[in-house]
Every structure is written in structure tokens, then in C-alpha cells.
Coordinates of C-alpha atoms in Angstrom, one line a residue:
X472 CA 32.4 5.7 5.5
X473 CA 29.3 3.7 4.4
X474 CA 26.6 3.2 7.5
X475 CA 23.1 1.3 7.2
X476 CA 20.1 3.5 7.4
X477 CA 17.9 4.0 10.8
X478 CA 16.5 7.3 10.2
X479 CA 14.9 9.1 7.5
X480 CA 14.9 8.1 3.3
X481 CA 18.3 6.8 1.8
X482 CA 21.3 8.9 1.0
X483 CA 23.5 6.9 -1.4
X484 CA 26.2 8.6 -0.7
X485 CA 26.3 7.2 2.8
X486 CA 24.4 4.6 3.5
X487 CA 24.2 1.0 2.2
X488 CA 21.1 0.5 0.3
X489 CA 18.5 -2.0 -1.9
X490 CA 17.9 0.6 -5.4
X491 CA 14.3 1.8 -4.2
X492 CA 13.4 1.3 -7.5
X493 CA 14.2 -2.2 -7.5
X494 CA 11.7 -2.6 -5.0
X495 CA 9.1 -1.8 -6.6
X496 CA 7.3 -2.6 -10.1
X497 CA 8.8 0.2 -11.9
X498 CA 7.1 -0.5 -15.2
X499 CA 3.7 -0.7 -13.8
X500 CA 4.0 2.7 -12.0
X501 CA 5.4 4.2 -14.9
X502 CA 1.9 2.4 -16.7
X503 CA 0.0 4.1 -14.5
X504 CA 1.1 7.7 -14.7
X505 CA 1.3 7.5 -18.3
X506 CA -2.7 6.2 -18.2
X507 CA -3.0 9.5 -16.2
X508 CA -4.4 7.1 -13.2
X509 CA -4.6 9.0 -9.3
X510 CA -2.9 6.0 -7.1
X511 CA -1.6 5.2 -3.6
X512 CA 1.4 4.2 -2.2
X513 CA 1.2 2.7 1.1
X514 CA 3.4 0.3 3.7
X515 CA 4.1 0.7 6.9
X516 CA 6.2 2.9 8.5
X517 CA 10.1 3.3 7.7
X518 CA 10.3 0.7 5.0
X519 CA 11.1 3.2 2.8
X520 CA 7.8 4.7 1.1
X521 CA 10.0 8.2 1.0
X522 CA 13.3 6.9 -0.7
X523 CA 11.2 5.2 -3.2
X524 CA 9.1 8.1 -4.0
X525 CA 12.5 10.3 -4.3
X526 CA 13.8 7.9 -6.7
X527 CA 10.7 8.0 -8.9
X528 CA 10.9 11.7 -9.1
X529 CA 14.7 11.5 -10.1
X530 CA 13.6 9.3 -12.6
X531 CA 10.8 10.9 -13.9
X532 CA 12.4 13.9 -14.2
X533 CA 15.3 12.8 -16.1
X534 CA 13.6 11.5 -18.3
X535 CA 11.8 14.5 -19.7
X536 CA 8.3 13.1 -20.1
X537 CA 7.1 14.7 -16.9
X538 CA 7.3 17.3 -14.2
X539 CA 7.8 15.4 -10.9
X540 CA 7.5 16.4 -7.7
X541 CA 7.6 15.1 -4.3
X542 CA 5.5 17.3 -1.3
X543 CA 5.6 16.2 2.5
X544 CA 2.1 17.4 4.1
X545 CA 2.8 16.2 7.4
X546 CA 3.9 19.8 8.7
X547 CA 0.0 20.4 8.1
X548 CA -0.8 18.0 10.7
X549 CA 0.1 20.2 13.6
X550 CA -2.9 22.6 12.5
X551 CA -5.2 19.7 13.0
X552 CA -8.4 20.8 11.4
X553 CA -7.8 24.4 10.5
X554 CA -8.2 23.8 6.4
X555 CA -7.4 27.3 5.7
X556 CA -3.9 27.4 7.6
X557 CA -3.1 23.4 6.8
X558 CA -3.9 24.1 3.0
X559 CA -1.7 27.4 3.7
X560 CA 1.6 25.2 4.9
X561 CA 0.6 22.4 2.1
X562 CA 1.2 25.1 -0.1
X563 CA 4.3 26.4 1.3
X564 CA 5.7 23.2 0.9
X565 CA 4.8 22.5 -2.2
X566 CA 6.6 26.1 -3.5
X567 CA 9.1 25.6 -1.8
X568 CA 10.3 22.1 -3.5
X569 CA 9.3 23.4 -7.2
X570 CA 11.6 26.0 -6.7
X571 CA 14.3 23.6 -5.0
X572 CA 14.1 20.6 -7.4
X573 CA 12.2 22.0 -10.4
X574 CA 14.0 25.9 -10.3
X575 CA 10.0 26.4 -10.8
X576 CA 9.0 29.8 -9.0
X577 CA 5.7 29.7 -10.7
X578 CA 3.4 28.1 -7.6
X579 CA 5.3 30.5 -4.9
X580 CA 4.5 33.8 -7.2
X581 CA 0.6 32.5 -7.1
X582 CA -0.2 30.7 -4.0
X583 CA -0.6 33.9 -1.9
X584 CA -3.3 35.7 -4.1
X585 CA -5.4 32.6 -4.6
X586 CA -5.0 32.2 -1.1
X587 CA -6.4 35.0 0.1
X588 CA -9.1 35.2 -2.9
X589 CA -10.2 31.5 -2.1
X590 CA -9.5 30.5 1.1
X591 CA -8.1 27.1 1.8
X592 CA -11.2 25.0 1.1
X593 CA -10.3 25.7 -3.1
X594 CA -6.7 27.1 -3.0
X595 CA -5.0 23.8 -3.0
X596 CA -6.9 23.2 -6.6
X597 CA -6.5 26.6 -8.0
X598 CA -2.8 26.7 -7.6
X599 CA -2.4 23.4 -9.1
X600 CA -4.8 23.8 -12.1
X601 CA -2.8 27.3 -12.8
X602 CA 0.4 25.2 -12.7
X603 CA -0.5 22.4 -15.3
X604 CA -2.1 25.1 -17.1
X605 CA 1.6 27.2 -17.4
X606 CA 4.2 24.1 -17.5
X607 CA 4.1 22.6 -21.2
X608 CA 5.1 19.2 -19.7
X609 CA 2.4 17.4 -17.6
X610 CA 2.8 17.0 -14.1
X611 CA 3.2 14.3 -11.7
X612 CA 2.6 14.7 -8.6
X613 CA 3.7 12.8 -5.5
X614 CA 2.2 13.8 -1.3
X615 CA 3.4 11.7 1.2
X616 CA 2.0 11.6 4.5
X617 CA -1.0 12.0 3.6
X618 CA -2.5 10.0 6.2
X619 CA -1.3 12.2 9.1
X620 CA -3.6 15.1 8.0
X621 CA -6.9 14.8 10.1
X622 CA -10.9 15.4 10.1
X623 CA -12.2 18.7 7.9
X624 CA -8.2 18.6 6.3
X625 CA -7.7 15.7 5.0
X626 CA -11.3 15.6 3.8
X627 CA -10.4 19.1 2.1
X628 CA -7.5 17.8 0.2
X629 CA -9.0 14.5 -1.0
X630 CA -11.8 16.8 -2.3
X631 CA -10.2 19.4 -4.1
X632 CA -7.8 16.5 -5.8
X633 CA -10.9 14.8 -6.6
X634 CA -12.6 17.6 -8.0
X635 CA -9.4 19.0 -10.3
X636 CA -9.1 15.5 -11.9
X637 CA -11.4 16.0 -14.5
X638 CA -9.3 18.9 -16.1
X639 CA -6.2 16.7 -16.0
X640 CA -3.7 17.1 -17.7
X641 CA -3.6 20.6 -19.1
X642 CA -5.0 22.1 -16.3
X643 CA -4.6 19.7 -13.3
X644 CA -1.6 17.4 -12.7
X645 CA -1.8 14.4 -15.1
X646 CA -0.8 12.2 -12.4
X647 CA -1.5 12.4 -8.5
X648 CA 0.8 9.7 -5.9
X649 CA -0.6 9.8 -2.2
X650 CA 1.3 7.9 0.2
X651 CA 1.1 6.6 3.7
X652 CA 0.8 3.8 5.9
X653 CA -2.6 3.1 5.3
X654 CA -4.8 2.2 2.3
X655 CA -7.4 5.2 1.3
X656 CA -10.1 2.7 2.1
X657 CA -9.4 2.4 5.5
X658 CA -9.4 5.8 6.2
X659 CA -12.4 6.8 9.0
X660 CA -12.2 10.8 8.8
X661 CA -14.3 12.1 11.3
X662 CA -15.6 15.8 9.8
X663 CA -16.3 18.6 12.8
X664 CA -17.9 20.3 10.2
X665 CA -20.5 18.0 9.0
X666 CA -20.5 15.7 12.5
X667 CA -19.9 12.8 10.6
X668 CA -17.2 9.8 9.6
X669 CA -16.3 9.5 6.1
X670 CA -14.7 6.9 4.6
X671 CA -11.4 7.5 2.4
X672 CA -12.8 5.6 -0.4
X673 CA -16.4 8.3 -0.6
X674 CA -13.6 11.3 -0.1
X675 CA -11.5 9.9 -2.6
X676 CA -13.0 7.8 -5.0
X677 CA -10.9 8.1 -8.2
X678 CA -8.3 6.1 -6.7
X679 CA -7.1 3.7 -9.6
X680 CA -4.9 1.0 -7.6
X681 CA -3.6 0.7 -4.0
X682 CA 0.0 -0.5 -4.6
X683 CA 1.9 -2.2 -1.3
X684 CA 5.7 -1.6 -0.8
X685 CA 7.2 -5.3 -0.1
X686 CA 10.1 -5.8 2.8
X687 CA 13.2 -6.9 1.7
X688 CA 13.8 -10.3 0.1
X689 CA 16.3 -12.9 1.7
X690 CA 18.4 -12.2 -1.2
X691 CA 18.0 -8.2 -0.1
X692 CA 19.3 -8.6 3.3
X693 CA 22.6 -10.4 2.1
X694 CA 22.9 -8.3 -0.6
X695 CA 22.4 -5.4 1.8
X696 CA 25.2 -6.7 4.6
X697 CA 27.5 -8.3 1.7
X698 CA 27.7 -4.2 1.1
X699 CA 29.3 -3.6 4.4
X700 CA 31.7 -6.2 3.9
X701 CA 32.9 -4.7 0.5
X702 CA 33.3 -1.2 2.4
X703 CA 35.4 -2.5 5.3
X704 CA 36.5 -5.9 4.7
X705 CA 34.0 -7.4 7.6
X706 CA 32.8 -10.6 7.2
X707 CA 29.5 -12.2 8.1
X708 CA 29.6 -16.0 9.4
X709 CA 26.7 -17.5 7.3
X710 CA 24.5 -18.3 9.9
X711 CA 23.7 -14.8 10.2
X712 CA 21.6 -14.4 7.4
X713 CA 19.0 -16.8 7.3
X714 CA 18.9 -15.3 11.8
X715 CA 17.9 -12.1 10.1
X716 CA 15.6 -13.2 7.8
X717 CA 13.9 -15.0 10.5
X718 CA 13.8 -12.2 13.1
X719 CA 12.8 -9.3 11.2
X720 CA 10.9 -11.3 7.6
X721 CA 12.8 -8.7 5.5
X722 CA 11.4 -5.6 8.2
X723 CA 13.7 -2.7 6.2
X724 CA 14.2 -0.8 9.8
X725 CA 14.8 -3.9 11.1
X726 CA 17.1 -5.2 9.0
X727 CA 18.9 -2.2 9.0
X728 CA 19.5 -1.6 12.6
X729 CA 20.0 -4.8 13.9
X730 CA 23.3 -4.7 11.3
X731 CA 24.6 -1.1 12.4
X732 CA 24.0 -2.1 16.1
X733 CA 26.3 -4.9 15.6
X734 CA 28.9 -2.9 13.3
X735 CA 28.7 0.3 14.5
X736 CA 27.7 0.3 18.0
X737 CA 29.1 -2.4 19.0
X738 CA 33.0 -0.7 20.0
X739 CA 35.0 -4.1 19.6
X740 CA 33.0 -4.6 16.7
X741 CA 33.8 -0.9 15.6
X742 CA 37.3 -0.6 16.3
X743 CA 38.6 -4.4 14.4
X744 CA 36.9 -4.8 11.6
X745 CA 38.5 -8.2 11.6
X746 CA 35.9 -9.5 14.0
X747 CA 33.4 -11.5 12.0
X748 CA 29.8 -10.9 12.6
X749 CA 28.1 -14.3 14.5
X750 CA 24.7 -15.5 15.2
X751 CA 24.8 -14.6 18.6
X752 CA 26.0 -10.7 17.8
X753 CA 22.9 -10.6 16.4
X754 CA 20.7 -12.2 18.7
X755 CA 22.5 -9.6 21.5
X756 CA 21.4 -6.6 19.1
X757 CA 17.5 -7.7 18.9
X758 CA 18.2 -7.8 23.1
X759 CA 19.5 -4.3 23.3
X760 CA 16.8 -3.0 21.0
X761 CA 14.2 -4.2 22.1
X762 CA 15.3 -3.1 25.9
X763 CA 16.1 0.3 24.8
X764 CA 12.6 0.6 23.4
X765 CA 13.6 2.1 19.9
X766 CA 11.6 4.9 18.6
X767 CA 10.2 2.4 15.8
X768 CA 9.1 -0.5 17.7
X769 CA 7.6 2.2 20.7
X770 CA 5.6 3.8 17.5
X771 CA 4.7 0.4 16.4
X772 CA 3.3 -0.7 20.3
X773 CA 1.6 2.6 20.7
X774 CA -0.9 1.4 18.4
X775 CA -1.7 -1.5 20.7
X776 CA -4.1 0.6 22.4
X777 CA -6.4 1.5 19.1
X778 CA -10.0 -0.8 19.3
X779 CA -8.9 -1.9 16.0
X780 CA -5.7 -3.3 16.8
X781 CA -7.1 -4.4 19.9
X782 CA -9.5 -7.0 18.6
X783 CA -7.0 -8.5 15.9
X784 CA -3.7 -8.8 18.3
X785 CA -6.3 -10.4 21.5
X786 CA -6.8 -12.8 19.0
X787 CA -3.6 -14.0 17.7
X788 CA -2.4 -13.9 21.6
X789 CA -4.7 -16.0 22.9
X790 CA -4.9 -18.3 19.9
X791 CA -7.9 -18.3 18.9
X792 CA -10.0 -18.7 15.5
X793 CA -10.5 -15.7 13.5
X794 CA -14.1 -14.4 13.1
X795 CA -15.6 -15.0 10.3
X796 CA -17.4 -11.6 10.0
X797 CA -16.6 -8.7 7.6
X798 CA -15.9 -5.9 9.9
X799 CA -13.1 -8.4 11.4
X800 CA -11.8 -8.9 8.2
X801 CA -11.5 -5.2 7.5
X802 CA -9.3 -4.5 11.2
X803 CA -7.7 -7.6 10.2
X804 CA -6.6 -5.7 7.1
X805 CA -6.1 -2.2 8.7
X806 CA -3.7 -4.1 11.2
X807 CA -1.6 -5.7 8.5
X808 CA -1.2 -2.3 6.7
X809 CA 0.5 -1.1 9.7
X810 CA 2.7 -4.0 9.5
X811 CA 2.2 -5.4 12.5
X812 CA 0.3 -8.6 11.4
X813 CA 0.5 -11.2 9.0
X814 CA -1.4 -14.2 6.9
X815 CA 0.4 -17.6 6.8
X816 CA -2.3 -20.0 5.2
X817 CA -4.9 -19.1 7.3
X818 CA -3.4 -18.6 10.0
X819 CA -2.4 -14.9 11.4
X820 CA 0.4 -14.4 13.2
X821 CA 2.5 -11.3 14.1
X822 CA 4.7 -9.9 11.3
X823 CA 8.3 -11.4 12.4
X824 CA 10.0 -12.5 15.4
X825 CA 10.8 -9.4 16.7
X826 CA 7.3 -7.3 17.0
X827 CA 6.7 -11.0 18.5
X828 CA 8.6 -10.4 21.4
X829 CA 7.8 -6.8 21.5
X830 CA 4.1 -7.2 21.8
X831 CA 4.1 -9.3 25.0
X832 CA 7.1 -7.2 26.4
X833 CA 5.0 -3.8 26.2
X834 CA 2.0 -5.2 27.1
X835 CA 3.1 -6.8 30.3
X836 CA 6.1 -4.4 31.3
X837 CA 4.3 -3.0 34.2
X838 CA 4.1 -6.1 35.5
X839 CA 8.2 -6.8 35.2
X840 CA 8.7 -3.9 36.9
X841 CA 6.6 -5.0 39.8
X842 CA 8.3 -8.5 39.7
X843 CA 11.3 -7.0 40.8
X844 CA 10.4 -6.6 44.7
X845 CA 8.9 -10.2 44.6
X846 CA 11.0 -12.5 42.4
X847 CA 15.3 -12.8 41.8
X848 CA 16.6 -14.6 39.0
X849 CA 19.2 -16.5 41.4
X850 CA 16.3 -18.8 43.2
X851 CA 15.8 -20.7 39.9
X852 CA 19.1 -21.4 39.0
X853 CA 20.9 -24.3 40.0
X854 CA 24.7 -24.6 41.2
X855 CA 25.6 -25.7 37.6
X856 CA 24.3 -22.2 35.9
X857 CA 21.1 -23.7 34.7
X858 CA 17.5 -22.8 34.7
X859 CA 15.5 -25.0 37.5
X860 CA 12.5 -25.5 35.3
X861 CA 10.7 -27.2 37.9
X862 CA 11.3 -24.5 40.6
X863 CA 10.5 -21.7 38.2
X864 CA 6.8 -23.7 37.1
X865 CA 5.9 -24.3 40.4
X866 CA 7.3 -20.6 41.6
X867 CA 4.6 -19.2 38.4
X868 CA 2.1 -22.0 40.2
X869 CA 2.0 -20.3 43.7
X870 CA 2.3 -16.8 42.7
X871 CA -0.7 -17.2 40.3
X872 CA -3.1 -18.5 43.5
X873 CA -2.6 -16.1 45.5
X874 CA -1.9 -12.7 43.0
X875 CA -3.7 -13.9 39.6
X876 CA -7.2 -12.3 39.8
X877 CA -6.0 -9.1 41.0
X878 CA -3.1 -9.2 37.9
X879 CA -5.5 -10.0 35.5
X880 CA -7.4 -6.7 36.0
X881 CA -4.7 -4.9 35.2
X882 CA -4.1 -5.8 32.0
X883 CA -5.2 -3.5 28.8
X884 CA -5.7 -7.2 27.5
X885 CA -7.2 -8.9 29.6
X886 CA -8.5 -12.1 28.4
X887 CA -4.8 -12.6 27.1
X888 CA -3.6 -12.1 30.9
X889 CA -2.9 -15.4 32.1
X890 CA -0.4 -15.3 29.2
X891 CA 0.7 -12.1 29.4
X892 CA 1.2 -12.6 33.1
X893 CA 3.5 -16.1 32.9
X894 CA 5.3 -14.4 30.3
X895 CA 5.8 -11.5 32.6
X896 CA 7.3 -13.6 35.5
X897 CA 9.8 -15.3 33.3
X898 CA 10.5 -12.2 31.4
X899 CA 11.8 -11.1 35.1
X900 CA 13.8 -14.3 35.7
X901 CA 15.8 -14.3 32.5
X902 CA 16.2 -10.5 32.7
X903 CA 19.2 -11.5 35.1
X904 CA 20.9 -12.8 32.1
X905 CA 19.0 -14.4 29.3
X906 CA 15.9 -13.7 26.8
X907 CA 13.1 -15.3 25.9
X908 CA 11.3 -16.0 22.5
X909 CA 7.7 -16.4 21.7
X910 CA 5.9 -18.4 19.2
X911 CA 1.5 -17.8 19.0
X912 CA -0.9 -17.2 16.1
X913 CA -4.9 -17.5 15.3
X914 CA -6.4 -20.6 15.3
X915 CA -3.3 -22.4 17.5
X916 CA -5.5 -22.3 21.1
X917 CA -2.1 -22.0 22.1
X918 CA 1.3 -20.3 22.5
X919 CA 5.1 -21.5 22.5
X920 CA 8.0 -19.8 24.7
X921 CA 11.7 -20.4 24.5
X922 CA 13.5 -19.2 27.5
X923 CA 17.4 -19.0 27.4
X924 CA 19.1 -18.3 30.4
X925 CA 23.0 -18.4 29.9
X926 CA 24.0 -22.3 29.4
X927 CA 20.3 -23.6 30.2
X928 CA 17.6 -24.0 27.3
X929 CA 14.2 -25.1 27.7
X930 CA 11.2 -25.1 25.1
X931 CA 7.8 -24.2 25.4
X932 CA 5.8 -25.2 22.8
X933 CA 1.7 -25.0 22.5
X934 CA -0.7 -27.1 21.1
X935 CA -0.3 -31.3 20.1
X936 CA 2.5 -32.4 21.1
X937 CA 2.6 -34.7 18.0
X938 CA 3.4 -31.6 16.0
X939 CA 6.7 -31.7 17.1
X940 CA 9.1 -28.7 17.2
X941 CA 8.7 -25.7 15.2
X942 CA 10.7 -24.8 12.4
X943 CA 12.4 -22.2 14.8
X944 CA 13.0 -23.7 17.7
X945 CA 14.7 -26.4 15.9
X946 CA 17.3 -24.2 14.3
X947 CA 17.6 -22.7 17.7
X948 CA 18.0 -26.1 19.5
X949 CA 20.2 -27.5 16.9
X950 CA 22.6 -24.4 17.5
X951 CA 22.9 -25.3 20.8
X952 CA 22.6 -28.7 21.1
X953 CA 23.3 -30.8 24.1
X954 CA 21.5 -28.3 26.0
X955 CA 18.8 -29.7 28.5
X956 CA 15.1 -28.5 27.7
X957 CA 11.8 -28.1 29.6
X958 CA 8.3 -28.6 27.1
X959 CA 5.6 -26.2 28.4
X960 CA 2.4 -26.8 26.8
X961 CA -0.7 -24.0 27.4
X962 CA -4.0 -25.0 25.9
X963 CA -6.5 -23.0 26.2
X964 CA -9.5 -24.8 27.6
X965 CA -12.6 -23.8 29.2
X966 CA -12.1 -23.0 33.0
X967 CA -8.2 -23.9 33.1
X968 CA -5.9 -21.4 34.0
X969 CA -2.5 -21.5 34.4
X970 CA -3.1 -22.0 38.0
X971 CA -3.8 -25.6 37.4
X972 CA 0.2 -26.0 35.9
X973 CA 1.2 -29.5 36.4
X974 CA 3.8 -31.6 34.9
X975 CA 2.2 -34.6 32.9
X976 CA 4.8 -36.7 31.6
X977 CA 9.0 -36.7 29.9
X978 CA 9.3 -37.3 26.5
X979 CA 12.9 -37.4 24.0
X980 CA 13.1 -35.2 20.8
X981 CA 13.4 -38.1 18.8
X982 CA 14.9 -38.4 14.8
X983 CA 11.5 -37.6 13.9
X984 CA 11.3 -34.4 15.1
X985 CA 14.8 -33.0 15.0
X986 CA 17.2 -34.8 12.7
X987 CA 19.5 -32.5 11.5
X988 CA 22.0 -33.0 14.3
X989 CA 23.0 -36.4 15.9
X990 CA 24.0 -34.5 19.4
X991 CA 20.7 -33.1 19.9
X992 CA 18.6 -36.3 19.5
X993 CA 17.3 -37.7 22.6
X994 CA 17.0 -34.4 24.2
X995 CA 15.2 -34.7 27.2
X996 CA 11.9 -32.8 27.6
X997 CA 9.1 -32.0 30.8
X998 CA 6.4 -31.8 29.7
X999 CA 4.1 -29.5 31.5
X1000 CA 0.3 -28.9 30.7
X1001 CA -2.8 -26.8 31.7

């Protein structure tokens, strides 16, 4: 039986799938290897950079124009900045797939001599030159990974690539693919050798085009699903898809594994196929993701702690205006690469709804865990189920006077810690049985919080007032409407801290701001401000 992908490239044999080469402009890439251009690849991580490039080489190779091949240098990462042994396993690799895909032998019978002739600051070129020079097609060749080779290597390759290109493509490959996360130019390779940074773009400065590999479409994702339905008859309610599309913005990993933990892990789910996939299966699957800390979005947090990252995330959390200064707008770059960011007008904002939730989450779990001594979910819920949104504010109120400088220096970021740290204290509430979800970008000077704890439903929503309900939470309200709601407001202003928390005024979600259903009109709303 068919499964969705979580781990590694596509097998089409067993997993559902989006044709790689759908994905990308096929005609274009085939333009530029016939042009004899040296390219990247990049996107962030499992998106599926490596199924893509293994369907290029199928198709190349069918075609009989061209002698593709893919290489994976990462195992050459492990030997950091030995150049003579990471060159050495490059090589190994690259034999090793000629003779698996090609039934080419010719680079394993010559690697060794040159090897040992030239040592690894040359051999990379000499092998390749001597194998354009003995294949009567020309060459394409595709290295993935490249951006997990480090310092004196990676310099090495990007050198001896760069200085074989002239001689393409009767004696060097007519076509060279690297591919990573990153963009060449924003590699910073520190050399041990030479004691200096140089950028990807000196090292590497043929580079013709930097091509981006999209996320799915909203038309991907229900294609994608609509497959498992074929295969076992399981239906979908419709709701579902446009939920995904919001969560994950067409995220391929995320896409992917929200679906098989609601098919596949899911037992009831597993065992009857009759069961039809709801909203709120899904909304339960980001939950148990997220908790479990998922390889991918642990990666994706880990890089929370680069300087880079550091300065583009503090400012979409605390809402502030983007700097209008180049070397901003270069991490602001870097950071979007990795996927973790993106630009809506001119606004940034993190990537989808997920990472959204995941940011905060990792960056104030130390804090939860601290919570638990201090703080139970059942003093803020009321005999009827619901969340006491008045208790809980005023509970955030006192712990904040008498624990909120000492927090504050705890956190990695800081300046964000008066968010970080409400966020924190209701993240330990609702962990008794509900989840919260998080709405913040540049140039807001605020952020928005919807907390759901079982039957209760309150909205937190930053900025003027006047601006009514976000797209999201209206959906979310409308799904669940009747529900009584709290409005949180948290301006940033000079010298307020959430300390000062006080509830100004009560307002109704009027026709103006949320029309779509009669039963949620005239919701009413505390309003609390900084």
C-alpha cells in the first residue's frame, strides 16, 4: 500500500507524490544545460531538492543527449576540512553511482592514480576532465549537498569546478548542478588555510542562475491527498484542504506528514478506512507534531540560535519595522532560503502557521517546564469547561511583578521576552487540554494569540482594533461559532510591559468584521491592552 513521504526523496512505487518534474521549470533547466551554463538548485530542507534532481537524471538520460549523474557529497562533511580525504570520499561516491546508474567503471579505474599523483586539492578536476574527455556524450552533472561541506573543502571543490569549466564540454562536464539549501552567494566559508572568509559568489563565480524550488500549490495538496483516497477509498471532508494550505503554505514535509499522521498513525483512522478525514484530525496532528518535536521542525529551530537568524526572527517577534540597511536585507534573504521566513507586501512574517507556533514554543519551552510547579490549568477554568479569561490575565498580571525581570534574562531573545514569556504561561494552561495559535510579523508593533481550551475560545489579536479579525481567526471563529471570546491587544510601546495588563473596554464582532455566519455575530469580546 501507497504511504505519503516523511523521509528521504520519492519512491513512486510507494508513496504518493506531485511529478518532481512538475515542480519545476523543466524547459528552462533543460535551456540551461543545453547553453552549457554551471547553475544551483536550492530550497530548504526536505521539499524535495533530491527527488527532483533524481528525476532530471532519469530524464536526461533517457533521452540520450546527455550523461547524467546525480553525487551526494555530504558523506565528505564528516572529514570537515581535510581536502585530501573529503575529495577522496567525493570521489568514491561519484564511482560508485557511474557504475550503479551509468554501468560506467571508467571514474573508479582512474580516481585512485590521480589521487595519489595529485592529491585532493586537483583530483576532483582531473578525474572529471579524463571522464568528459573518454564518454562521446557530454556530461551533466548534478552534487547535492553541497552546502554541508565546510572551510578549505568546500572552497576546494568550488575551485577545481571553476577552474575545469573552461575546457567544458570535451574535457570537463558540459553542465555542473549544485544543490542545497542555500544560495552560493550566501555562502561565508571561513578558510584555515588562508585565515580568511570567502564568499560563495568569489569561490564560485561562474554560477549562471540560482533557481528556487516552490512548495506545493493548493491545487498540489488536494491533488496529493485526493491520491490516498483513490488507493483506499478514504475520503477527506472539504474543509480539510484549504486547513492545510493554511497551516503548512504548501511546506512538502509538512504537507506530507500532517496527512500520514492522520491516516496512518492514527489506529481508528488506520484500521476503518471508512472514517473520513475532518478539520479537527488535522488540527490534532499539527498538536502531536509539534509536541513530539519532529526531526524537521527541531532542524528547523536549531537554527534559531545563528546571529543571522537571530536578528531577522527578533524582529518579526516583536513586530517591529525592518531595517532599512543592506546587510539586514542580505540575513533577511539567508533566513528565507532556509524557509523559515517569508515576504507578504512588505511585511515579513514566518513561513506558515506551523513554524509559527514552533518558534515561540522552542524558544520559551524552558520556561513551560518551569510553569509546571507554579501554575495548573484547572484554576482558570470555570465549572462550565471554559477558559476564565479574566482569571488567567490577571494570574499572567501578578506573576509578571514579582518573576518578570528575572524571566526576561533567561531568554536567548530577550527583547522578545515579555512575549515569549505570556506565551509561555498560557502555553502551560492550555497544555491541560487545548492549543494555542499565533499570529506576528514586521512592521505590526504587535502580536495576535488564539488560545483554545476544549469548549472555550478566546482571541488575541494585536494592533488597531479597527482592523478587525484576521483572515484566520475568522475561519477559526466561524468554525466554532457561538463560542465566547476574550480580545487581547499587545502594543508595543515605549516603557509598557505586559505588567501594566488591564482590561479597557467590551466590544461585539459585528457584520463588519465577521459576516460569513449569522451565529457568530455579536460575539462578545474583552478587550485587554498594554
Amino acid at each position: 500500500m501507497k504511504h505519503f513521504c516523511t523521509a528521504g526523496p520519492i519512491k513512486t512505487d510507494i508513496h504518493y507524490y506531485i511529478p518532481p518534474l512538475e515542480r519545476i521549470d523543466l524547459a528552462e533547466v533543460i535551456g540551461l544545460i543545453d547553453q552549457q551554463k554551471y547553475f544551483i538548485l536550492h530550497a530548504p530542507r526536505q521539499t524535495g531538492k533530491t527527488s527532483c534532481l533524481l528525476a532530471l537524471v532519469e530524464e536526461l538520460n533517457r533521452s540520450g543527449r546527455y550523461r547524467a549523474l546525480y553525487v551526494n557529497v555530504e558523506p565528505a562533511q564528516a572529514l570537515r576540512e581535510n581536502v585530501d580525504e573529503a575529495v577522496k570520499a567525493i570521489l568514491a561516491s561519484l564511482a560508485d553511482q557511474a557504475l550503479a546508474v551509468l554501468d560506467d567503471p571508467f571514474p573508479d579505474q582512474i580516481k585512485d592514480e590521480i589521487l595519489s599523483r595529485a592529491g585532493g586539492s586537483i583530483a576532483l578536476q582531473q578525474v572529471l576532465a579524463n571522464w568528459a574527455a573518454n564518454d562521446p556524450l557530454p556530461i551533466c552533472l548534478m552534487l547535492d549537498e553541497i552546502d554541508a561541506l565546510i572551510g578549505d573543502t568546500l572552497i576546494s571543490v568550488l575551485r577545481q569546478l571553476r577552474s575545469g569549466y573552461t575546457q567544458r564540454p570535451g574535457r570537463f562536464p558540459q553542465s555542473v548542478i549544485l544543490c542545497g539549501v542555500r544560495d552560493v552567494r550566501d555562502y561565508r566559508i571561513h578558510s584555515s588555510r588562508d585565515k580568511e572568509t570567502i564568499t560563495g559568489g568569489s569561490a564560485f563565480n561562474i554560477k549562471a542562475e540560482s533557481l528556487r524550488l516552490g512548495d506545493f500549490t493548493p491545487e498540489d495538496v488536494r491533488r496529493l491527498y485526493l491520491q490516498h483516497t483513490t488507493e483506499t477509498g478514504q475520503r477527506f471532508e472539504e474543509e480539510v484542504f484549504p486547513l492545510v494550505w493554511d497551516l503548512t503554505r504548501g511546506q512538502p514535509w509538512l504537507v506530507n506528514a500532517l496527512a500520514y499522521e492522520v491516516c496512518f498513525r492514527r489506529r481508528d483512522n488506520r484500521d476503518d478506512r471508512s472514517r473520513v478525514i475532518t478539520a479537527e484530525m488535522i488540527e490534532d496532528a499539527k498538536e502531536n507534531m509539534i509536541q513530539r518535536r519532529e526531526t524537521h521542525l527541531d532542524q528547523l529551530t536549531d537554527k534559531l540560535k545563528e546571529p543571522r537568524v537571530k536578528r531577522v526572527v527578533l524582529n518579526i517577534l516583536t513586530g517591529d519595522d525592518a531595517p532599512a540597511s543592506a546587510e539586514f536585507e542580505d540575513d533577511r534573504q539567508y533566513v528565507t532560503d532556509l524557509g523559515l521566513i517569508r515576504r507578504t507586501g512588505a511585511k515579513l512574517e514566518v513561513a506558515n502557521a506551523i513554524y509559527q507556533e514552533v518558534i515561540p514554543r522552542e524558544l520559551n519551552f524552558g520556561a513551560q517546564e518551569q510553569f509546571g510547579s507554579t501554575q495548573e490549568t484547572e484554576w482558570y477554568v470555570g465549572p462550565d469547561g471554559r477558559l476564565q479569561m479574566s482569571k488567567l490575565m490577571e494570574g499572567f498580571q501578578q506573576f509578571f511583578r514579582e518573576n518578570g525581570e528575572i524571566w526576561l534574562e533567561r531568554f536567548l531573545y530577550r527583547e522578545a521576552g515579555p512575549q515569549l514569556l505570556l506565551q509561555a504561561f498560557l502555553q502551560r494552561i492550555v497544555n491541560g487540554g487545548g492549543r494555542i495559535e499565533r499570529e506576528y510579523g514586521t512592521g505590526a508593533a504587535a502580536y495576535g494569540l488564539a488560545c483554545n481550551l476544549e469548549a472555550s475560545r478566546w482571541r488575541a489579536e494585536g494592533g488597531d482594533r479597527n482592523q478587525g479579525v484576521s483572515q484566520r481567526a475568522r475561519k477559526d471563529i466561524e468554525r466554532r461559532a457561538g463560542a465566547n471570546c476574550g480580545l487581547y491587544g499587545s502594543e508595543r510601546r515605549q516603557g509598557r510591559t505586559p505588567g501594566n495588563l488591564r482590561q479597557t473596554s467590551g466590544c461585539a464582532l459585528g457584520d463588519e468584521n465577521l459576516s460569513s455566519r449569522g451565529a457568530a455575530s455579536g460575539t462578545h469580546i474583552d478587550v485587554w491592552g498594554l
